[in-house]
Structures are given as C-alpha cells and as structure tokens.
CSV table of C-alpha atoms in Angstrom, one decimal:
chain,number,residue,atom,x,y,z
C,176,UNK,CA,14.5,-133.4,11.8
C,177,UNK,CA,12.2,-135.3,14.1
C,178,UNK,CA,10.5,-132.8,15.7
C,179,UNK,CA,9.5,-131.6,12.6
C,180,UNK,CA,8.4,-135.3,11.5
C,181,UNK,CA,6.9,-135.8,14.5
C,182,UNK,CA,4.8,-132.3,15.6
C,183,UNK,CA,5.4,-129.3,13.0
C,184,UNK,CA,5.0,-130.9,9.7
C,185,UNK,CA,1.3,-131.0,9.8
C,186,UNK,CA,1.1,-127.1,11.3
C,187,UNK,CA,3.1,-126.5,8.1
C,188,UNK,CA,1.4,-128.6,6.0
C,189,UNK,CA,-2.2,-126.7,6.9
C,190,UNK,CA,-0.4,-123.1,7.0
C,191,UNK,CA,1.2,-124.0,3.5
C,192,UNK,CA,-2.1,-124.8,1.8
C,193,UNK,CA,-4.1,-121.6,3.8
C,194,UNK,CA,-1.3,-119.7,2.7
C,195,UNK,CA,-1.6,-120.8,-1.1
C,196,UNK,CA,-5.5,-121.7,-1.7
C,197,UNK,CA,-6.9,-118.5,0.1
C,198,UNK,CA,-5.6,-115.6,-1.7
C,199,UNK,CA,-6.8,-117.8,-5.0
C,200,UNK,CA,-10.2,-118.6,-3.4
C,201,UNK,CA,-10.1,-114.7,-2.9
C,202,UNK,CA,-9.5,-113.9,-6.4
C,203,UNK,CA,-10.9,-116.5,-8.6
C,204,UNK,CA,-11.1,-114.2,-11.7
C,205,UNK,CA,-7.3,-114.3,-11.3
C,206,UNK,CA,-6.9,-117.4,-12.2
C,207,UNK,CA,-9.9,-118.0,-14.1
C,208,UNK,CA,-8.2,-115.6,-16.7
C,209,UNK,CA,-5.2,-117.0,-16.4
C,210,UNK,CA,-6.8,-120.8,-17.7
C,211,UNK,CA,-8.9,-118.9,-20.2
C,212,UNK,CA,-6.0,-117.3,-21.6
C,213,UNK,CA,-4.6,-120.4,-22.7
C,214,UNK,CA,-7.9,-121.2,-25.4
C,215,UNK,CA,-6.9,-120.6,-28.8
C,216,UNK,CA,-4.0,-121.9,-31.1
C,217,UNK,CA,-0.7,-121.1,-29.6
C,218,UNK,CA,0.3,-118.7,-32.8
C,219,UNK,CA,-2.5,-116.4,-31.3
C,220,UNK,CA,-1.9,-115.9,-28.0
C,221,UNK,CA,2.0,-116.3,-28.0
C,222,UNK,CA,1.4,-120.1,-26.5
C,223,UNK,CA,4.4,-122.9,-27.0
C,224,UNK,CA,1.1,-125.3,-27.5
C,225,UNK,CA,-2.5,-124.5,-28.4
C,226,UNK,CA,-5.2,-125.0,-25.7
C,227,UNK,CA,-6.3,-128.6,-27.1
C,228,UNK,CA,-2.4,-130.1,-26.9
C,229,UNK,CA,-1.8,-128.8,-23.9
C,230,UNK,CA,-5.1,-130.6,-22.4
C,231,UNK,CA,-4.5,-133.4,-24.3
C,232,UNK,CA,-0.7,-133.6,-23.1
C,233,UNK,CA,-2.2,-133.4,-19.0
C,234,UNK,CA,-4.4,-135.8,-19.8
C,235,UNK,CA,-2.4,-138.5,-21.2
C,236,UNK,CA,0.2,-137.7,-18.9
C,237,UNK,CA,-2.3,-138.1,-15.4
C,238,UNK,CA,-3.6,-141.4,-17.0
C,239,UNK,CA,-0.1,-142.9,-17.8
C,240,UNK,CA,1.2,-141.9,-14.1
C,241,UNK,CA,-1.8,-143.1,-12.4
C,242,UNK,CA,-1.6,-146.7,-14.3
C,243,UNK,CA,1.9,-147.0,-13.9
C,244,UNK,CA,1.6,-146.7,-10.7
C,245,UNK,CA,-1.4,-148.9,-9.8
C,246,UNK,CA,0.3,-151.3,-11.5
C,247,UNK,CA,3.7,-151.4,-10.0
C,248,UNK,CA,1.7,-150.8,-6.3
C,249,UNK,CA,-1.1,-152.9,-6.6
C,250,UNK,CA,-3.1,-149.8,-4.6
C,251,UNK,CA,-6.1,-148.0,-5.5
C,252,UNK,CA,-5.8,-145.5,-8.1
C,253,UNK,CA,-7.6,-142.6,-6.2
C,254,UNK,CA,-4.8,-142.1,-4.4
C,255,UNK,CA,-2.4,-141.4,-7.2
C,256,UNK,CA,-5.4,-139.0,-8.8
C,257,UNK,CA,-5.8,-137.9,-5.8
C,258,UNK,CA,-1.7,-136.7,-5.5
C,259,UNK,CA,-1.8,-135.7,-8.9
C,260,UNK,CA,-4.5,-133.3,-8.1
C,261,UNK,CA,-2.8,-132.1,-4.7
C,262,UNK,CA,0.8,-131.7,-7.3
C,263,UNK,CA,-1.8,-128.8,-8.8
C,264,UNK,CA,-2.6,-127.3,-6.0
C,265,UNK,CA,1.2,-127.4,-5.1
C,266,UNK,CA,2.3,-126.1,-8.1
C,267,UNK,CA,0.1,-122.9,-7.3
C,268,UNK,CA,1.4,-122.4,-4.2
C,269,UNK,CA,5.1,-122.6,-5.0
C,270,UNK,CA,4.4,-119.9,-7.6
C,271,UNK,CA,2.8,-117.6,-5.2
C,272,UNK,CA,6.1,-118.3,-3.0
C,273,UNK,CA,8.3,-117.8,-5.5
C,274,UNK,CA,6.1,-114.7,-6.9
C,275,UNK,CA,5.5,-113.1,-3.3
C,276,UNK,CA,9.3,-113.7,-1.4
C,277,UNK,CA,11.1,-115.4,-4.2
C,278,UNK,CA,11.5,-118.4,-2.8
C,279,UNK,CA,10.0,-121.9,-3.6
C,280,UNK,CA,8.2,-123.4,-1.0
C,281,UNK,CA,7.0,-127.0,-0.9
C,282,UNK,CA,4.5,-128.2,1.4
C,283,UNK,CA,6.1,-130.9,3.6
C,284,UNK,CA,6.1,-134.4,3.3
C,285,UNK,CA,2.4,-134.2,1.9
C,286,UNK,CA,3.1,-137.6,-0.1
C,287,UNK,CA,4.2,-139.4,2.7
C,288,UNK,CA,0.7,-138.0,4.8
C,289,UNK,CA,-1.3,-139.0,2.1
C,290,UNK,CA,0.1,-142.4,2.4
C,291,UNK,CA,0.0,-142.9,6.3
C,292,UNK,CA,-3.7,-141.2,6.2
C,293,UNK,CA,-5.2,-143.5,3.4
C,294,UNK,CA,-5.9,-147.5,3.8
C,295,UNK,CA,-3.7,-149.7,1.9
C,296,UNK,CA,-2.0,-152.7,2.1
C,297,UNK,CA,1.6,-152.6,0.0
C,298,UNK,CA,4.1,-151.8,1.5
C,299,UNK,CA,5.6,-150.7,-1.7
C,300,UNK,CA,3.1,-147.8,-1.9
C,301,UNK,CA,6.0,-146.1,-0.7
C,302,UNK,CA,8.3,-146.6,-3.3
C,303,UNK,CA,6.1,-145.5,-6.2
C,304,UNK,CA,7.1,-143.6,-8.9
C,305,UNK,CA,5.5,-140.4,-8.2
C,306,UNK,CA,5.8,-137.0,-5.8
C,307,UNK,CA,4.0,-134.0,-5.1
C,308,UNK,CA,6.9,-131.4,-5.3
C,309,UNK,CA,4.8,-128.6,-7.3
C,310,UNK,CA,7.5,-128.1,-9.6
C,311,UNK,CA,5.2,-126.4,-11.8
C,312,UNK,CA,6.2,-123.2,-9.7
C,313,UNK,CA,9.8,-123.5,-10.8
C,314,UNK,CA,8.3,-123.4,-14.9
C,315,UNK,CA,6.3,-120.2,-14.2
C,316,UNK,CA,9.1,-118.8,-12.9
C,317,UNK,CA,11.7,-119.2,-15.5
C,318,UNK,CA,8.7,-118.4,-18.1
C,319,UNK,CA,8.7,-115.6,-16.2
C,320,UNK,CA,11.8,-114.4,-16.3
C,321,UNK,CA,12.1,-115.9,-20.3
C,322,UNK,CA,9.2,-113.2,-20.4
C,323,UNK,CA,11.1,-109.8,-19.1
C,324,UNK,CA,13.7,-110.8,-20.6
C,325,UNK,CA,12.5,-110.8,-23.8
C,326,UNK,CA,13.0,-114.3,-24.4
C,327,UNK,CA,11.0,-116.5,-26.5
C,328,UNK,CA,9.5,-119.5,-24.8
C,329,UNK,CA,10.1,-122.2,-27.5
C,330,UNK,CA,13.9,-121.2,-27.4
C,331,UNK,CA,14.1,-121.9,-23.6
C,332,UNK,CA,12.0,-124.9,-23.8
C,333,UNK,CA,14.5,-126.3,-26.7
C,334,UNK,CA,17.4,-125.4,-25.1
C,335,UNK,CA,16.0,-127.6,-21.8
C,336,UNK,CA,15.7,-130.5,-24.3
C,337,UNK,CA,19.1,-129.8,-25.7
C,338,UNK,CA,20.8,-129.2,-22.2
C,339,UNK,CA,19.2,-132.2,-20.5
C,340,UNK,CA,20.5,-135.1,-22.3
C,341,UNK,CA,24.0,-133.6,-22.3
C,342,UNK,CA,23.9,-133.3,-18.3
C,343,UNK,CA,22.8,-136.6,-17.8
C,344,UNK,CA,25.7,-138.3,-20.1
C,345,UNK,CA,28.0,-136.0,-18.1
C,346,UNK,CA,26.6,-136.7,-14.5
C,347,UNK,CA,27.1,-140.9,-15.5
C,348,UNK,CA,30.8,-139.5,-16.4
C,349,UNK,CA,31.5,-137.4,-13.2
C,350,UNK,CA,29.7,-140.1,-11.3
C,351,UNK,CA,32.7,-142.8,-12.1
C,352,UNK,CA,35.2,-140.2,-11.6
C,353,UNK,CA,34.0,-139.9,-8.3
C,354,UNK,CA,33.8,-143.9,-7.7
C,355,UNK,CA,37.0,-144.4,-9.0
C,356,UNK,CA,38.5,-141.8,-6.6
C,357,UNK,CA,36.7,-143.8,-3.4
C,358,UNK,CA,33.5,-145.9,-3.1
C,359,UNK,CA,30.4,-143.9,-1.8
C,360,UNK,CA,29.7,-143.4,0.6
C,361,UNK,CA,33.5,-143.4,2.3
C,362,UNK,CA,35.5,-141.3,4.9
C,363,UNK,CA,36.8,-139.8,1.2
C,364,UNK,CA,32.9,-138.0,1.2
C,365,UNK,CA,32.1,-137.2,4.7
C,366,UNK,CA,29.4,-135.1,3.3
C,367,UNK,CA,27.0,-137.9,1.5
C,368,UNK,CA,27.5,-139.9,5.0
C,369,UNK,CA,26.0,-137.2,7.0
C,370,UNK,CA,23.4,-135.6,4.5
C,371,UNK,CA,21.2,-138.5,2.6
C,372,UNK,CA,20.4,-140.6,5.8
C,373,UNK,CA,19.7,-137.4,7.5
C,374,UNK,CA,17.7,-135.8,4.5
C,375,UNK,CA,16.2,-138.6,2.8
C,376,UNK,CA,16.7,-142.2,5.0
C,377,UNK,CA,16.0,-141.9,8.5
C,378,UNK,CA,12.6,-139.5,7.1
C,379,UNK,CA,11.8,-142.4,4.4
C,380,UNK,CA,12.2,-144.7,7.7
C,381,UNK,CA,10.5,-143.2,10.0
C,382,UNK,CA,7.3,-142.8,8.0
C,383,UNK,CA,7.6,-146.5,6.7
C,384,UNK,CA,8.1,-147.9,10.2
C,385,UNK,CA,5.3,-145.7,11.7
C,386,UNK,CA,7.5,-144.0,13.9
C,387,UNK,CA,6.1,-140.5,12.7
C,388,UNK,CA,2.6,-140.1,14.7
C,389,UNK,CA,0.1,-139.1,13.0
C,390,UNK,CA,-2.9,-139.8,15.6
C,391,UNK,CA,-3.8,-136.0,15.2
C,392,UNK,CA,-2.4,-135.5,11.8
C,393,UNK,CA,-6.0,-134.3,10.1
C,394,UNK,CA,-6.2,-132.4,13.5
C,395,UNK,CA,-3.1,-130.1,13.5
C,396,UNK,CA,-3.8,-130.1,9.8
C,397,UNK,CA,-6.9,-128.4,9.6
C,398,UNK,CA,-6.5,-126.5,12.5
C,399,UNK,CA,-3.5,-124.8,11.5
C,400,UNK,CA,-5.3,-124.5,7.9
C,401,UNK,CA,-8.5,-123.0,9.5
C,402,UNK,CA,-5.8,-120.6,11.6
C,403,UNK,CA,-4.3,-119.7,8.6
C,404,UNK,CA,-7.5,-119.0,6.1
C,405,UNK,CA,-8.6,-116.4,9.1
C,406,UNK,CA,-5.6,-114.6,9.5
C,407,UNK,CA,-5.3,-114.5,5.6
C,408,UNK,CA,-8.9,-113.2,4.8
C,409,UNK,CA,-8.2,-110.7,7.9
C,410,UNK,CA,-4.9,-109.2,6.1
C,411,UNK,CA,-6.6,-109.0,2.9
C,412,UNK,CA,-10.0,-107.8,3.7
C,413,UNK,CA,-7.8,-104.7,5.9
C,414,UNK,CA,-5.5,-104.6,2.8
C,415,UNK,CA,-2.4,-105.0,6.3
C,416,UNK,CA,1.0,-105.7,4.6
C,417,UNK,CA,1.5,-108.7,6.2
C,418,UNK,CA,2.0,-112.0,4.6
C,419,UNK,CA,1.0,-115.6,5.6
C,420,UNK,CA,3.1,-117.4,3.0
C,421,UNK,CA,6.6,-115.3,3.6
C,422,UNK,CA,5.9,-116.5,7.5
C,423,UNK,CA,5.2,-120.3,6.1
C,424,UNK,CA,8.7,-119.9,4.1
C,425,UNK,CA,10.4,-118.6,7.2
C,426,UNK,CA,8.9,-120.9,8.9
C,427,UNK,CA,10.2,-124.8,6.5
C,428,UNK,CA,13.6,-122.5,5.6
C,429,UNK,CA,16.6,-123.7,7.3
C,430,UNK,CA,17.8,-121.3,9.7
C,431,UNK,CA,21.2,-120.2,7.9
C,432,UNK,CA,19.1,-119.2,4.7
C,433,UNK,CA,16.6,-117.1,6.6
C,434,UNK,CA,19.8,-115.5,8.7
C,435,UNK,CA,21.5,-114.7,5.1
C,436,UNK,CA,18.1,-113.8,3.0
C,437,UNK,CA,17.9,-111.5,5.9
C,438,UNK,CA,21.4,-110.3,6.6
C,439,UNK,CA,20.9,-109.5,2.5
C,440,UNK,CA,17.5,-107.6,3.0
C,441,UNK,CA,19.2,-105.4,5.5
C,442,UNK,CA,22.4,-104.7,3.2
C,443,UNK,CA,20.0,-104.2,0.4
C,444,UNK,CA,18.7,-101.6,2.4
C,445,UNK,CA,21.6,-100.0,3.6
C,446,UNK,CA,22.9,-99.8,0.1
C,447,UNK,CA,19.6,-98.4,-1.0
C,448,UNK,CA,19.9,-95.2,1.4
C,449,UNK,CA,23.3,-94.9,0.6
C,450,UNK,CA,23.2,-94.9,-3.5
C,451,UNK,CA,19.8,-94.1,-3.9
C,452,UNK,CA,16.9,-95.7,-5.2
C,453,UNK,CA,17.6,-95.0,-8.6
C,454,UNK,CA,20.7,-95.9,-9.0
C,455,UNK,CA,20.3,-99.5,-6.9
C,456,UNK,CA,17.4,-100.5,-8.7
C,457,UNK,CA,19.2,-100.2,-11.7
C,458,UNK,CA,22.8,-102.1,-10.6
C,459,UNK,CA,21.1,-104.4,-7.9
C,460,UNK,CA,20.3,-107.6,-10.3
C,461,UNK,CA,24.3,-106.8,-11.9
C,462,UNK,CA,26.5,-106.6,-8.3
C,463,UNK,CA,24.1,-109.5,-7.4
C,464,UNK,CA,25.2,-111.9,-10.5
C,465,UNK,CA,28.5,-110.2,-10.1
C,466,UNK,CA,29.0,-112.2,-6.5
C,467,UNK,CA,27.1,-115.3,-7.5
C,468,UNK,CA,29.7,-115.5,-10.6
C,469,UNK,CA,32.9,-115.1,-8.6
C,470,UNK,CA,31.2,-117.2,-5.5
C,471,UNK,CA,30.7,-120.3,-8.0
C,472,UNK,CA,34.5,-120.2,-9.3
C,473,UNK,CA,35.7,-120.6,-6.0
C,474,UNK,CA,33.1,-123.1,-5.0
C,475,UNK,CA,34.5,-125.0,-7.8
C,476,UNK,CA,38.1,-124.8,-7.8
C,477,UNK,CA,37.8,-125.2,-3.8
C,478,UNK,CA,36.1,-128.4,-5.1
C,479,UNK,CA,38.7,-129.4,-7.5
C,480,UNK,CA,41.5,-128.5,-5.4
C,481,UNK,CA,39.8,-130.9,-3.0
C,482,UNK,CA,39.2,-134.1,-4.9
C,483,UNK,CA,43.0,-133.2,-6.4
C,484,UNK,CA,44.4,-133.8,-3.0
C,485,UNK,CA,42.2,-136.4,-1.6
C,486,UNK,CA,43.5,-138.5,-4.8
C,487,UNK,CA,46.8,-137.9,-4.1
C,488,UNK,CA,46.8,-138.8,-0.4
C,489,UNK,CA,44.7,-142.5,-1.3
C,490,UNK,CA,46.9,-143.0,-4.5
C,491,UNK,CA,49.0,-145.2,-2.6
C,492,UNK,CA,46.4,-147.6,-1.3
C-alpha cells in the first residue's frame, strides 16, 4: 500500500489515462457518433431522455456539485470543474476497460493528486463531497447488457429507483443487527479492523499529512503517459494484438484476482478444446452463473453460520 502511494501511483495514473484517451484520440468519429446519436427526442432514437434533458440534467447537476462544494470548502471552484471534467474522462476509460478485458479500472487516487498538486488553503478540501470514480463505465455496461438482452432501458432504470430505497432501509436494519451483536469495530469483526484503515485511513492519512511525495508527481505522470501514448499509437498503427489498458488493469489488480482471472482464462481454454467451440460458447455464460449461484449460497450461510455462533459465544457477556 505504500509503495504504491508513494512511487507507482503516478506511473499508473499516466498509463491509465494513455491507455483510455489515445485509442479515442485515434478514433474521434467513434465517439463523435456516439454524442451525436443522442440528438433527437428519446421516442426516436430509443433514448430514456431526449438530447435537451439529458444536457440540461449534466448541466444542473455540474453546477449544483461545484457550488456545494465551494461552499462547504471555501476553495476555488476550478478545481471541482476541473474533477468533474477528469470524472468524464474517467468514465471513458472505465468503459473501454470494462469493454476491452471486462474489468473496471479506475485511475488511482486522481482526486487526492489533484488536491496535493493544486494551491489551496482548507484543509477540508479533503473532505469534500465529491470523487472521480468514473462510474459512468459501470452504466454503459449494464445498458449494455440491458441491450443484448433485450431489455428495455426505462425498465432497468425504474427498477434501480425501486431497488435503491429498499436496500438502503435494509442496510440501516442489518447495520443494528450487527451493532447489537458487538460494537464496530471489535475482536467480533476482525475483518473491518484490518481492511478500512488499510484501504481507506492510513491512504486518506498519508495524503493529508503529506507523507505521500509527490516532488515528481507531474514527472512520473507524464512520462509514464508519454510512454504509454507511444506504445499505444505503435500497436494500433501495426494493428499488433497487444493491449495497453489490459497491462494497466493487470497492473492496479490485486494479485489474487489476476492469479484467478487467469487460472479462469486457462480453464476456459482447456474447456474450449475439449467441448468445442460451439458448444462452449453456447454453455460458457450458463456453467459460469451456475458457480456464481451456488458460490453466493455458501458465502452466505458460511456468513450466517458465523454471526450465529459468534452470538452465542458473547451471549453471556
């Protein structure tokens, strides 16, 4: 976790973006269709919103975050538009990612940079309500998949809105369960002790504190972006199979999920020689859901089980 804090996230900051922007700098009437595609009422084009509300709706949002914000901060609002704009460019990326290996990537920590990199004053810059994440990668994809599936959009986006109040009245409810078992965090959840001040503290701290160097931050940054915009333009001018964003997402994934994506690639494979094309193609996605079904029953009566016991054995106390 430190190293990366403290040397590789701004190589993987600069990859990340050369690994998103180019291939879109390369083929501008790619996404220059895709934003034209949107003009027109939405009962024309198949749209959940015509061209004007969905403008409108960016708009109003941007403005609202970037006042909020200013206000609660005191900073300047370029750097909210600023992050705003950067969310944009993340949101791309992630969908290439997600497109390309099927996995979201976020660049690293680009908030935080932003932060550290621009002058300000308030310390409490860094508890603003706002994050680059580029979760607009994870709507394209289940649009996506609404898509093949023959799904219509509205229906999706209702059932969000439906689904979304319910699991937040039910995560207040699970929440006190949990409390009333043990306080958290407690020996009871080893797990929250070892993950949040790992994952989200000791980071938060370390850039707050100035512990994270960023002397050559914009150095390693554009180097590694310069690096990566070559090698990107080389692949694609030669039309090599070789991909700078699925070595980026090797690259920020944790090592047990690149061993099993691979360990799966490999099986996939094996399976595919042994069955035959055909026939995996077509039961791939099914023996897939198939183990992700019966994996997530016993994750959760392992889990149940567990808080079962744990009750029992503090019940006395």
């Amino acid at each position: 976790q430190r190293s990366i804090l403290r040397f590789w996230v701004y190589p993987q900051i600069g990859l990340g973006i050369a690994a998103g922007l180019v291939p879109i700098l390369m083929h501008p009437k790619v996404v220059a269709k895709a934003l034209t595609s949107l003009k027109g009422t939405g009962d024309e084009k198949g749209l959940i919103f015509s061209f004007k509300t969905l403008i409108a709706g960016i708009l109003i949002t941007s403005i609202t975050i970037v006042i909020l914000n200013t206000w609660l901060t005191g900073c300047s609002p370029i750097i909210f538009t600023g992050l705003i704009l950067i969310d944009f460019i993340a949101s791309l990326i992630m969908t290439r990612g997600i497109g390309v290996s099927g996995i979201a990537f976020t660049i690293p920590y680009i908030t935080e940079t932003v932060y550290t990199l621009t002058p300000h004053s308030n310390p409490s810059i860094w508890f603003s309500p706002i994050y680059v994440t580029g979760g607009g990668g994870h709507w394209a994809s289940w649009l996506k998949i609404a898509e093949l599936t023959n799904t219509d959009y509205m229906s999706y986006v209702k059932a969000i809105l439906i689904i979304t109040p319910i699991a937040w009245i039910l995560s207040f409810l699970y929440l006190e369960i949990l409390w009333r078992i043990a306080p958290i965090p407690s020996g009871i959840y080893p797990g929250f002790s070892y993950v949040v001040p790992a994952t989200y503290i000791v980071p938060k701290a370390m850039w707050i504190t100035g512990e994270v160097a960023t002397g050559k931050a914009l150095s390693f940054i554009m180097g590694s972006l310069i690096i990566g915009s070559i090698v990107e333009i080389i692949v694609t001018l030669l039309h090599i199979p070789f991909s700078i964003i699925s070595i980026v997402i090797g690259i920020t994934t944790a090592l047990p999920m690149s061993i099993t994506i691979l360990l799966g690639g490999i099986l996939g494979r094996i399976l595919e020689w042994r069955m035959g094309k055909e026939k995996w193609e077509e039961y791939r996605i099914t023996v897939a859901a198939g183990i992700f079904l019966g994996e997530s029953i016993i994750v959760a009566l392992a889990a149940a089980l567990s808080m079962v016991t744990r009750m029992l054995w503090i019940l006395p106390y």
